[in-house]
Coordinates of C-alpha atoms in Angstrom, one line a residue:
X1 CA -59.3 48.4 -32.6
X2 CA -59.1 52.0 -34.1
X3 CA -61.6 53.2 -31.5
X4 CA -59.2 52.3 -28.6
X5 CA -56.2 54.0 -30.4
X6 CA -58.3 57.1 -30.9
X7 CA -59.5 57.2 -27.3
X8 CA -56.1 56.5 -25.8
X9 CA -54.6 59.2 -27.9
X10 CA -57.3 61.6 -26.9
X11 CA -56.6 60.8 -23.2
X12 CA -53.1 62.4 -23.6
X13 CA -51.2 62.0 -20.3
X14 CA -54.3 61.1 -18.3
X15 CA -54.8 57.8 -16.5
X16 CA -56.7 55.3 -18.6
X17 CA -58.8 52.4 -17.3
X18 CA -60.8 50.0 -19.6
X19 CA -63.3 47.4 -18.5
X20 CA -64.5 44.6 -20.6
X21 CA -65.7 41.0 -20.2
X22 CA -62.8 38.9 -19.0
X23 CA -63.7 36.1 -21.5
X24 CA -63.4 38.4 -24.5
X25 CA -59.7 37.7 -25.4
X26 CA -60.1 39.4 -28.8
X27 CA -61.2 42.6 -27.3
X28 CA -58.3 42.5 -24.7
X29 CA -55.9 42.0 -27.6
X30 CA -57.3 45.1 -29.3
X31 CA -56.9 47.1 -26.1
X32 CA -53.3 45.8 -25.5
X33 CA -52.3 46.5 -29.1
X34 CA -53.6 50.1 -29.0
X35 CA -51.8 50.6 -25.6
X36 CA -48.5 49.2 -27.1
X37 CA -48.7 51.4 -30.1
X38 CA -49.0 54.5 -27.9
X39 CA -46.1 53.4 -25.6
X40 CA -48.3 52.3 -22.7
X41 CA -48.1 49.0 -20.7
X42 CA -51.0 47.0 -19.3
X43 CA -52.0 46.6 -15.7
X44 CA -54.4 43.7 -15.3
X45 CA -56.7 44.3 -12.3
X46 CA -59.2 41.8 -10.9
X47 CA -59.1 38.0 -10.5
X48 CA -61.0 37.2 -13.7
X49 CA -59.0 39.5 -15.9
X50 CA -55.7 38.3 -14.4
X51 CA -56.6 34.6 -14.9
X52 CA -57.9 35.0 -18.4
X53 CA -54.8 37.0 -19.5
X54 CA -52.5 34.3 -17.9
X55 CA -54.3 31.5 -19.8
X56 CA -54.5 33.4 -23.1
X57 CA -50.8 34.3 -22.9
X58 CA -49.8 30.6 -22.2
X59 CA -51.9 29.6 -25.2
X60 CA -50.3 32.2 -27.4
X61 CA -53.4 34.4 -28.0
X62 CA -51.8 37.5 -26.3
X63 CA -48.2 37.5 -27.7
X64 CA -46.9 40.4 -25.7
X65 CA -43.6 40.3 -23.8
X66 CA -43.5 39.8 -20.0
X67 CA -42.4 43.4 -19.4
X68 CA -45.5 44.7 -21.1
X69 CA -47.5 43.7 -18.1
X70 CA -47.2 45.6 -14.8
X71 CA -48.4 44.1 -11.5
X72 CA -51.3 46.0 -10.0
X73 CA -49.5 46.4 -6.7
X74 CA -46.5 48.1 -8.6
X75 CA -48.6 50.3 -10.8
X76 CA -48.5 53.3 -8.4
X77 CA -44.7 53.5 -8.8
X78 CA -45.1 54.1 -12.6
X79 CA -46.1 57.3 -14.4
X80 CA -49.8 56.9 -15.1
X81 CA -49.5 58.1 -18.7
X82 CA -47.4 55.0 -19.3
X83 CA -50.2 52.6 -18.3
X84 CA -53.6 51.3 -19.3
X85 CA -55.5 49.5 -16.6
X86 CA -57.5 46.5 -17.9
X87 CA -60.0 46.2 -15.0
X88 CA -62.6 43.7 -14.1
X89 CA -66.2 44.8 -13.3
X90 CA -67.8 45.8 -16.6
X91 CA -71.2 44.8 -15.2
X92 CA -70.7 46.7 -12.0
X93 CA -70.4 43.6 -10.0
X94 CA -70.3 44.4 -6.3
X95 CA -66.8 43.7 -5.0
X96 CA -65.2 43.8 -8.4
X97 CA -62.0 45.7 -8.9
X98 CA -63.8 48.6 -10.8
X99 CA -66.7 48.8 -8.3
X100 CA -64.3 49.0 -5.4
X101 CA -62.3 51.7 -7.2
X102 CA -65.5 53.7 -7.9
X103 CA -66.1 53.8 -4.2
X104 CA -62.5 54.8 -3.4
X105 CA -61.8 51.5 -1.7
X106 CA -59.4 49.8 -4.0
X107 CA -56.3 48.5 -2.3
X108 CA -53.8 49.2 -5.1
X109 CA -55.2 51.7 -7.6
X110 CA -55.9 55.4 -6.9
X111 CA -57.7 57.6 -9.5
X112 CA -55.5 60.5 -10.5
X113 CA -56.5 63.8 -11.9
X114 CA -59.2 63.3 -14.6
X115 CA -58.9 59.7 -15.6
X116 CA -60.6 58.2 -18.7
X117 CA -62.7 55.2 -17.9
X118 CA -63.9 53.2 -20.8
X119 CA -66.7 50.6 -20.6
X120 CA -66.2 48.2 -23.5
X121 CA -69.4 46.1 -23.2
X122 CA -73.0 46.9 -22.5
X123 CA -74.7 46.0 -19.2
X124 CA -75.9 42.4 -19.3
X125 CA -77.7 40.3 -17.9
X126 CA -80.9 42.1 -17.3
X127 CA -80.7 44.2 -14.1
X128 CA -76.9 44.8 -14.5
X129 CA -77.7 48.2 -15.9
X130 CA -78.6 49.3 -12.3
X131 CA -75.2 48.3 -10.8
X132 CA -73.3 49.7 -13.9
X133 CA -75.1 53.0 -13.6
X134 CA -74.1 53.2 -9.9
X135 CA -70.5 52.6 -10.8
X136 CA -70.6 55.1 -13.6
X137 CA -72.1 57.7 -11.3
X138 CA -69.5 57.1 -8.6
X139 CA -66.7 57.5 -11.2
X140 CA -68.3 60.7 -12.6
X141 CA -68.4 62.1 -9.1
X142 CA -64.7 61.3 -8.8
X143 CA -64.0 63.5 -11.9
X144 CA -63.6 60.7 -14.4
X145 CA -64.5 61.0 -18.0
X146 CA -66.7 57.9 -18.4
X147 CA -67.1 56.6 -21.9
X148 CA -69.6 53.8 -22.9
X149 CA -71.4 52.6 -26.0
X150 CA -74.4 55.0 -25.7
X151 CA -72.0 58.0 -26.2
X152 CA -69.2 56.4 -28.2
X153 CA -69.5 54.2 -31.3
X154 CA -67.7 50.9 -31.7
X155 CA -67.3 50.1 -28.0
X156 CA -69.8 47.3 -27.6
X157 CA -69.2 43.9 -29.2
X158 CA -71.4 40.9 -28.8
X159 CA -69.9 37.8 -27.1
X160 CA -72.3 35.7 -29.3
X161 CA -71.6 34.1 -32.6
X162 CA -73.0 35.5 -35.8
X163 CA -75.3 33.5 -38.0
X164 CA -72.6 32.3 -40.3
X165 CA -70.4 31.0 -37.4
X166 CA -73.4 29.1 -35.9
X167 CA -74.1 27.5 -39.3
X168 CA -70.5 26.5 -39.6
X169 CA -70.5 25.0 -36.1
X170 CA -73.6 23.0 -36.9
X171 CA -72.1 21.6 -40.1
X172 CA -68.9 20.6 -38.3
X173 CA -70.9 18.8 -35.6

C-alpha cells in the first residue's frame, strides 16, 4: 500500500490512472486508501471494475463514502489532481477502457499533460504481454509516465493463494 502512496505523492498535480485485475479487491482497497489519504477521489472506469467495486461496496469490503466515487462521465468537470482513475484493461484487452484510452478513443476520459499510468499486475495469460506492450507504447507516445513491475518494486501481486492458504483450505474441506 505504501507503494501507491509514494507514487501518487510523486505524481504531484498530474492525472493518475491505475489499472489492476478487477477481481483483486484487496489491491483496489490499497489504491483507494492511498488516494483518500492524499485527498483524491476514485473514478471507476470499465465495466468489470465498476461491477466489482459495486459488489465489493455492497458487501462492505470497500467502506468508502458514496461521494468518494466520481462517475466516469463527470470526471472531466473535476480538477484532475483531485482524482485517481481505476481503469480496466491491465492485460491490454482490445476494447477495454485503458486500451481505448491509449488509442485516444475513450468516450469520457482525456489524457491531460503528463499523466502517470500505473500497471499493477503483470501480463497474464501467456501472450498478453504483446497486447500490454502495445498499450504501454501507445501511452508512452501520448507523453504518459508508464510505471509497471519491471521498473517499480511492489506493484505486482499474485492472484493465487500461497502454500499456507492452500493447506488451510484443504484442511477445512
